[in-house]
Amino acid sequence: MKKHYLIILLLPFLAFVAGNFFTRFSFNKSFSKNNVAIKAADLPYNNSIETNSVKEFDLQAAPSTIELNGNEKFETWAYNNQVPGPEFRVQKGDTVKINFTNNLPQETTIHFHGIRVSNEMDGVPDVTQNPIKPGDTFTYEFVVYDAGTFWYHPHVRGNEQVERGLYGTLIVEDPNEPLYSQDKIIVLDDWRIQSDGSLNENFNSRHDIGHDGRWGNVITANGQVQPSFILKQNERVRYRLVNTSNARVYSLYFGELDVKAIAVDGILVREPFNPNGFDLAPGNRIDIDIKAPNKTDIFTIKDKFTTSTNNVFSIQISEEKTEMQNFEYPRAEKYPDMNVSNYIVDQEYALDQGGMSMMHNLRATINSQSYPDYKKTSLESDMFQVIRFSNSSARLHPMHLHGQFFKVIAKDGKQVDEPFMRDTVLVDRYETVDVGIIPIDEGDWALHCHILEHAEAGMMTIVEVD
Ligand code: C2O
Ligand code: CU
């Protein structure tokens, strides 16, 4: 009698232990690195491709004089004497070959942001290649597996070199995507201009490192202040927006315009969505399908990320009419379902600022280390894994992982299902962001904050995929 009584008393406890064991067991089974439920084959991109032709370009970085914001003799640095630098348009499967010459007074490299390239073409100094010395040349050559909107920029003293105007775009077209009547790139940047019209050359100030990086006082779209772009009535266009700013985040509003986001960070979305208010952080791209109305009009595209509103560019609907192109919004054919509620965090990256004495240089840290000090972390290829970014600072950190796309699955412990992949995610003040990832490209890949002052102050590490 007594024994039975004991067992009855213990039952809830035993059930609890067994239940726990069970969840743990099934949890491991479904979501550990060994799980096959979320497969690389479900990704909207892959590494098998029919290679096409070789597309060869010459690119030179050098001091240059351009026109900016009314200053006809704006002294800066540029690729091929233009800001933004050249737009390289190629087809999926092409081999891109870029004969690069460094005519800057500093070392440099080029990183092709977002697009998956072989590791030794990734442009990270002392990790994937030696820095290119002034006067030297280097040939970047890689096959493009991904169609979409990408960009390129230096990876040496990015805070200075990108700020001076070294950036350009790489657009990879896919013949299976609809051909819009206009396919236009809009490169957003901001500049810190002094009263005499010249560029403020106090790069990496203590203030900028300690705050949200260098925010400029002049915003440009394709190198112009508040340009106006013309659409015909009923015209349907694809605008590819790229944020090349060192630090500024844009949250764009298109007013009454009929807009849909069709790609983020290069990759087509799972589901087209309303782009109004999307946080376009440094490094991010968003492709927008715009359907012009059937009357003349003018729309001012505004950024409302901060409390003050900025007019960024405008779209003018002309007298001319055309017929609306009629096709479905492009979207990716497949997407992995990363909607898991219980998961193991495989790698955590704690983001923080400083902690150094006032006398020393301010540093930014990942897991308490400041690049070039880092402890290499690793991810396994072809396995679903979860990365956590936990921000314990009062600063913004748009985190970018080279060579991979990932998907946001939770913020501050709450499940989030963004209908798209990314290569850069804005981690807000004191926020924790979890992303799901299935790496498919091996190598040593940089992971860093894309606020370039933070990256320069050490918020960077290396992730090995093997
Ligand atoms: Cu656009 Cu390592 O970055
Ligand atoms: Cu940061």
PDB file of N, CA and C in Angstrom, residues 26-43 45 335-347 378-388 404-410 415-417 421 434-440 465-466:
ATOM      1  N   SER A  26      13.788  14.922 -28.756  1.00  0.00           N
ATOM      2  CA  SER A  26      13.223  15.193 -30.085  1.00  0.00           C
ATOM      3  C   SER A  26      13.754  16.531 -30.599  1.00  0.00           C
ATOM      4  N   PHE A  27      13.993  17.412 -29.662  1.00  0.00           N
ATOM      5  CA  PHE A  27      14.519  18.733 -29.960  1.00  0.00           C
ATOM      6  C   PHE A  27      15.889  18.595 -30.631  1.00  0.00           C
ATOM      7  N   ASN A  28      16.723  17.796 -29.992  1.00  0.00           N
ATOM      8  CA  ASN A  28      18.028  17.536 -30.583  1.00  0.00           C
ATOM      9  C   ASN A  28      17.888  16.901 -31.946  1.00  0.00           C
ATOM     10  N   LYS A  29      16.956  15.972 -31.979  1.00  0.00           N
ATOM     11  CA  LYS A  29      16.816  15.212 -33.202  1.00  0.00           C
ATOM     12  C   LYS A  29      16.349  16.106 -34.352  1.00  0.00           C
ATOM     13  N   SER A  30      15.412  17.014 -34.069  1.00  0.00           N
ATOM     14  CA  SER A  30      14.920  17.814 -35.189  1.00  0.00           C
ATOM     15  C   SER A  30      15.769  19.037 -35.498  1.00  0.00           C
ATOM     16  N   PHE A  31      16.409  19.602 -34.491  1.00  0.00           N
ATOM     17  CA  PHE A  31      17.001  20.907 -34.768  1.00  0.00           C
ATOM     18  C   PHE A  31      18.492  21.004 -34.499  1.00  0.00           C
ATOM     19  N   SER A  32      19.108  19.914 -34.196  1.00  0.00           N
ATOM     20  CA  SER A  32      20.547  20.007 -33.992  1.00  0.00           C
ATOM     21  C   SER A  32      21.209  20.121 -35.355  1.00  0.00           C
ATOM     22  N   LYS A  33      22.512  20.238 -35.341  1.00  0.00           N
ATOM     23  CA  LYS A  33      23.257  20.325 -36.583  1.00  0.00           C
ATOM     24  C   LYS A  33      23.040  19.111 -37.467  1.00  0.00           C
ATOM     25  N   ASN A  34      22.674  17.990 -36.828  1.00  0.00           N
ATOM     26  CA  ASN A  34      22.550  16.760 -37.605  1.00  0.00           C
ATOM     27  C   ASN A  34      21.204  16.591 -38.262  1.00  0.00           C
ATOM     28  N   ASN A  35      20.338  17.562 -38.022  1.00  0.00           N
ATOM     29  CA  ASN A  35      18.986  17.423 -38.543  1.00  0.00           C
ATOM     30  C   ASN A  35      18.963  17.675 -40.050  1.00  0.00           C
ATOM     31  N   VAL A  36      18.099  16.975 -40.732  1.00  0.00           N
ATOM     32  CA  VAL A  36      17.988  17.173 -42.175  1.00  0.00           C
ATOM     33  C   VAL A  36      16.646  17.767 -42.556  1.00  0.00           C
ATOM     34  N   ALA A  37      15.870  18.151 -41.554  1.00  0.00           N
ATOM     35  CA  ALA A  37      14.523  18.660 -41.840  1.00  0.00           C
ATOM     36  C   ALA A  37      14.562  19.984 -42.599  1.00  0.00           C
ATOM     37  N   ILE A  38      15.564  20.803 -42.328  1.00  0.00           N
ATOM     38  CA  ILE A  38      15.686  22.070 -43.041  1.00  0.00           C
ATOM     39  C   ILE A  38      16.912  21.922 -43.939  1.00  0.00           C
ATOM     40  N   LYS A  39      16.644  21.738 -45.212  1.00  0.00           N
ATOM     41  CA  LYS A  39      17.715  21.302 -46.112  1.00  0.00           C
ATOM     42  C   LYS A  39      18.265  22.436 -46.984  1.00  0.00           C
ATOM     43  N   ALA A  40      19.534  22.308 -47.290  1.00  0.00           N
ATOM     44  CA  ALA A  40      20.168  23.265 -48.203  1.00  0.00           C
ATOM     45  C   ALA A  40      19.450  23.257 -49.555  1.00  0.00           C
ATOM     46  N   ALA A  41      18.886  22.106 -49.919  1.00  0.00           N
ATOM     47  CA  ALA A  41      18.200  22.007 -51.216  1.00  0.00           C
ATOM     48  C   ALA A  41      16.977  22.913 -51.290  1.00  0.00           C
ATOM     49  N   ASP A  42      16.481  23.369 -50.124  1.00  0.00           N
ATOM     50  CA  ASP A  42      15.316  24.259 -50.116  1.00  0.00           C
ATOM     51  C   ASP A  42      15.691  25.731 -50.253  1.00  0.00           C
ATOM     52  N   LEU A  43      16.982  26.020 -50.246  1.00  0.00           N
ATOM     53  CA  LEU A  43      17.398  27.417 -50.364  1.00  0.00           C
ATOM     54  C   LEU A  43      17.081  27.953 -51.758  1.00  0.00           C
ATOM     55  N   TYR A  45      18.829  29.492 -53.710  1.00  0.00           N
ATOM     56  CA  TYR A  45      20.060  29.648 -54.493  1.00  0.00           C
ATOM     57  C   TYR A  45      20.880  28.383 -54.313  1.00  0.00           C
ATOM     58  N   TYR A 335      11.736  28.241 -50.625  1.00  0.00           N
ATOM     59  CA  TYR A 335      12.328  28.844 -49.436  1.00  0.00           C
ATOM     60  C   TYR A 335      12.344  27.795 -48.336  1.00  0.00           C
ATOM     61  N   PRO A 336      13.394  27.698 -47.578  1.00  0.00           N
ATOM     62  CA  PRO A 336      13.367  26.752 -46.469  1.00  0.00           C
ATOM     63  C   PRO A 336      12.437  27.278 -45.379  1.00  0.00           C
ATOM     64  N   ASP A 337      11.700  26.400 -44.755  1.00  0.00           N
ATOM     65  CA  ASP A 337      10.842  26.792 -43.653  1.00  0.00           C
ATOM     66  C   ASP A 337      11.685  26.787 -42.385  1.00  0.00           C
ATOM     67  N   MET A 338      12.111  27.950 -41.964  1.00  0.00           N
ATOM     68  CA  MET A 338      12.969  28.038 -40.775  1.00  0.00           C
ATOM     69  C   MET A 338      12.164  28.426 -39.540  1.00  0.00           C
ATOM     70  N   ASN A 339      10.853  28.249 -39.656  1.00  0.00           N
ATOM     71  CA  ASN A 339       9.957  28.618 -38.575  1.00  0.00           C
ATOM     72  C   ASN A 339       9.996  27.649 -37.419  1.00  0.00           C
ATOM     73  N   VAL A 340      11.090  27.615 -36.708  1.00  0.00           N
ATOM     74  CA  VAL A 340      11.186  26.676 -35.593  1.00  0.00           C
ATOM     75  C   VAL A 340      11.012  27.443 -34.288  1.00  0.00           C
ATOM     76  N   SER A 341      10.302  26.841 -33.351  1.00  0.00           N
ATOM     77  CA  SER A 341      10.058  27.587 -32.112  1.00  0.00           C
ATOM     78  C   SER A 341      11.053  27.186 -31.022  1.00  0.00           C
ATOM     79  N   ASN A 342      11.501  25.955 -31.056  1.00  0.00           N
ATOM     80  CA  ASN A 342      12.523  25.529 -30.094  1.00  0.00           C
ATOM     81  C   ASN A 342      13.794  25.258 -30.861  1.00  0.00           C
ATOM     82  N   TYR A 343      14.847  25.908 -30.490  1.00  0.00           N
ATOM     83  CA  TYR A 343      16.081  25.629 -31.209  1.00  0.00           C
ATOM     84  C   TYR A 343      17.283  25.862 -30.316  1.00  0.00           C
ATOM     85  N   ILE A 344      18.373  25.277 -30.765  1.00  0.00           N
ATOM     86  CA  ILE A 344      19.636  25.466 -30.070  1.00  0.00           C
ATOM     87  C   ILE A 344      20.359  26.619 -30.767  1.00  0.00           C
ATOM     88  N   VAL A 345      20.905  27.517 -30.000  1.00  0.00           N
ATOM     89  CA  VAL A 345      21.733  28.571 -30.595  1.00  0.00           C
ATOM     90  C   VAL A 345      23.135  27.991 -30.777  1.00  0.00           C
ATOM     91  N   ASP A 346      23.570  27.918 -32.019  1.00  0.00           N
ATOM     92  CA  ASP A 346      24.869  27.284 -32.289  1.00  0.00           C
ATOM     93  C   ASP A 346      26.038  28.230 -32.049  1.00  0.00           C
ATOM     94  N   GLN A 347      25.832  29.509 -32.406  1.00  0.00           N
ATOM     95  CA  GLN A 347      26.905  30.484 -32.179  1.00  0.00           C
ATOM     96  C   GLN A 347      26.274  31.764 -31.680  1.00  0.00           C
ATOM     97  N   SER A 378      33.105  28.645 -35.762  1.00  0.00           N
ATOM     98  CA  SER A 378      32.840  27.894 -36.983  1.00  0.00           C
ATOM     99  C   SER A 378      31.389  27.493 -37.143  1.00  0.00           C
ATOM    100  N   LEU A 379      31.041  27.293 -38.403  1.00  0.00           N
ATOM    101  CA  LEU A 379      29.720  26.805 -38.780  1.00  0.00           C
ATOM    102  C   LEU A 379      29.955  25.634 -39.709  1.00  0.00           C
ATOM    103  N   GLU A 380      29.012  24.696 -39.680  1.00  0.00           N
ATOM    104  CA  GLU A 380      29.156  23.534 -40.557  1.00  0.00           C
ATOM    105  C   GLU A 380      28.372  23.760 -41.834  1.00  0.00           C
ATOM    106  N   SER A 381      28.955  23.387 -42.956  1.00  0.00           N
ATOM    107  CA  SER A 381      28.223  23.597 -44.202  1.00  0.00           C
ATOM    108  C   SER A 381      27.094  22.576 -44.327  1.00  0.00           C
ATOM    109  N   ASP A 382      26.066  22.974 -45.069  1.00  0.00           N
ATOM    110  CA  ASP A 382      24.899  22.142 -45.368  1.00  0.00           C
ATOM    111  C   ASP A 382      24.080  21.730 -44.151  1.00  0.00           C
ATOM    112  N   MET A 383      24.245  22.415 -43.046  1.00  0.00           N
ATOM    113  CA  MET A 383      23.469  22.127 -41.843  1.00  0.00           C
ATOM    114  C   MET A 383      22.720  23.376 -41.428  1.00  0.00           C
ATOM    115  N   PHE A 384      21.509  23.187 -40.971  1.00  0.00           N
ATOM    116  CA  PHE A 384      20.768  24.317 -40.414  1.00  0.00           C
ATOM    117  C   PHE A 384      21.344  24.662 -39.042  1.00  0.00           C
ATOM    118  N   GLN A 385      21.687  25.920 -38.861  1.00  0.00           N
ATOM    119  CA  GLN A 385      22.205  26.369 -37.571  1.00  0.00           C
ATOM    120  C   GLN A 385      21.597  27.726 -37.223  1.00  0.00           C
ATOM    121  N   VAL A 386      21.701  28.065 -35.952  1.00  0.00           N
ATOM    122  CA  VAL A 386      21.171  29.348 -35.505  1.00  0.00           C
ATOM    123  C   VAL A 386      22.299  30.201 -34.934  1.00  0.00           C
ATOM    124  N   ILE A 387      22.335  31.436 -35.390  1.00  0.00           N
ATOM    125  CA  ILE A 387      23.300  32.410 -34.874  1.00  0.00           C
ATOM    126  C   ILE A 387      22.526  33.448 -34.069  1.00  0.00           C
ATOM    127  N   ARG A 388      23.046  33.792 -32.926  1.00  0.00           N
ATOM    128  CA  ARG A 388      22.416  34.850 -32.119  1.00  0.00           C
ATOM    129  C   ARG A 388      23.338  36.061 -32.032  1.00  0.00           C
ATOM    130  N   GLN A 404      27.395  34.421 -47.213  1.00  0.00           N
ATOM    131  CA  GLN A 404      26.244  33.614 -46.805  1.00  0.00           C
ATOM    132  C   GLN A 404      24.992  34.489 -46.780  1.00  0.00           C
ATOM    133  N   PHE A 405      23.859  33.833 -46.941  1.00  0.00           N
ATOM    134  CA  PHE A 405      22.587  34.498 -46.656  1.00  0.00           C
ATOM    135  C   PHE A 405      21.987  33.822 -45.430  1.00  0.00           C
ATOM    136  N   PHE A 406      21.186  34.564 -44.707  1.00  0.00           N
ATOM    137  CA  PHE A 406      20.518  33.992 -43.535  1.00  0.00           C
ATOM    138  C   PHE A 406      19.127  34.586 -43.430  1.00  0.00           C
ATOM    139  N   LYS A 407      18.360  34.053 -42.496  1.00  0.00           N
ATOM    140  CA  LYS A 407      16.987  34.525 -42.345  1.00  0.00           C
ATOM    141  C   LYS A 407      16.719  34.834 -40.880  1.00  0.00           C
ATOM    142  N   VAL A 408      16.112  35.970 -40.623  1.00  0.00           N
ATOM    143  CA  VAL A 408      15.787  36.331 -39.237  1.00  0.00           C
ATOM    144  C   VAL A 408      14.664  35.419 -38.747  1.00  0.00           C
ATOM    145  N   ILE A 409      14.872  34.774 -37.599  1.00  0.00           N
ATOM    146  CA  ILE A 409      13.822  33.884 -37.072  1.00  0.00           C
ATOM    147  C   ILE A 409      13.264  34.352 -35.730  1.00  0.00           C
ATOM    148  N   ALA A 410      13.991  35.218 -35.020  1.00  0.00           N
ATOM    149  CA  ALA A 410      13.454  35.751 -33.756  1.00  0.00           C
ATOM    150  C   ALA A 410      14.146  37.046 -33.385  1.00  0.00           C
ATOM    151  N   GLN A 415       9.331  34.966 -31.965  1.00  0.00           N
ATOM    152  CA  GLN A 415       9.478  34.463 -33.321  1.00  0.00           C
ATOM    153  C   GLN A 415       9.145  35.531 -34.365  1.00  0.00           C
ATOM    154  N   VAL A 416       9.953  35.584 -35.415  1.00  0.00           N
ATOM    155  CA  VAL A 416       9.744  36.530 -36.506  1.00  0.00           C
ATOM    156  C   VAL A 416       9.891  35.722 -37.790  1.00  0.00           C
ATOM    157  N   ASP A 417       9.032  35.961 -38.753  1.00  0.00           N
ATOM    158  CA  ASP A 417       9.158  35.231 -40.012  1.00  0.00           C
ATOM    159  C   ASP A 417       9.265  36.217 -41.163  1.00  0.00           C
ATOM    160  N   MET A 421      15.476  36.448 -47.371  1.00  0.00           N
ATOM    161  CA  MET A 421      16.796  36.195 -46.802  1.00  0.00           C
ATOM    162  C   MET A 421      17.523  37.546 -46.733  1.00  0.00           C
ATOM    163  N   ASP A 434      18.011  36.490 -33.585  1.00  0.00           N
ATOM    164  CA  ASP A 434      18.429  35.139 -33.965  1.00  0.00           C
ATOM    165  C   ASP A 434      18.197  34.959 -35.460  1.00  0.00           C
ATOM    166  N   VAL A 435      19.183  34.399 -36.133  1.00  0.00           N
ATOM    167  CA  VAL A 435      19.019  34.125 -37.564  1.00  0.00           C
ATOM    168  C   VAL A 435      19.301  32.655 -37.844  1.00  0.00           C
ATOM    169  N   GLY A 436      18.529  32.109 -38.782  1.00  0.00           N
ATOM    170  CA  GLY A 436      18.750  30.742 -39.225  1.00  0.00           C
ATOM    171  C   GLY A 436      19.647  30.772 -40.448  1.00  0.00           C
ATOM    172  N   ILE A 437      20.524  29.796 -40.543  1.00  0.00           N
ATOM    173  CA  ILE A 437      21.472  29.799 -41.660  1.00  0.00           C
ATOM    174  C   ILE A 437      21.805  28.379 -42.065  1.00  0.00           C
ATOM    175  N   ILE A 438      21.923  28.157 -43.363  1.00  0.00           N
ATOM    176  CA  ILE A 438      22.458  26.892 -43.874  1.00  0.00           C
ATOM    177  C   ILE A 438      23.635  27.278 -44.765  1.00  0.00           C
ATOM    178  N   PRO A 439      24.836  27.311 -44.208  1.00  0.00           N
ATOM    179  CA  PRO A 439      25.976  27.743 -45.029  1.00  0.00           C
ATOM    180  C   PRO A 439      26.223  26.721 -46.145  1.00  0.00           C
ATOM    181  N   ILE A 440      26.528  27.203 -47.343  1.00  0.00           N
ATOM    182  CA  ILE A 440      26.860  26.243 -48.398  1.00  0.00           C
ATOM    183  C   ILE A 440      28.216  26.532 -49.040  1.00  0.00           C
ATOM    184  N   VAL A 465      33.562  28.343 -42.251  1.00  0.00           N
ATOM    185  CA  VAL A 465      32.551  27.359 -42.665  1.00  0.00           C
ATOM    186  C   VAL A 465      33.294  26.155 -43.201  1.00  0.00           C
ATOM    187  N   ASP A 466      33.048  24.991 -42.601  1.00  0.00           N
ATOM    188  CA  ASP A 466      33.730  23.788 -43.108  1.00  0.00           C
ATOM    189  C   ASP A 466      32.805  22.575 -43.102  1.00  0.00           C
TER     190      ASP A 466
END
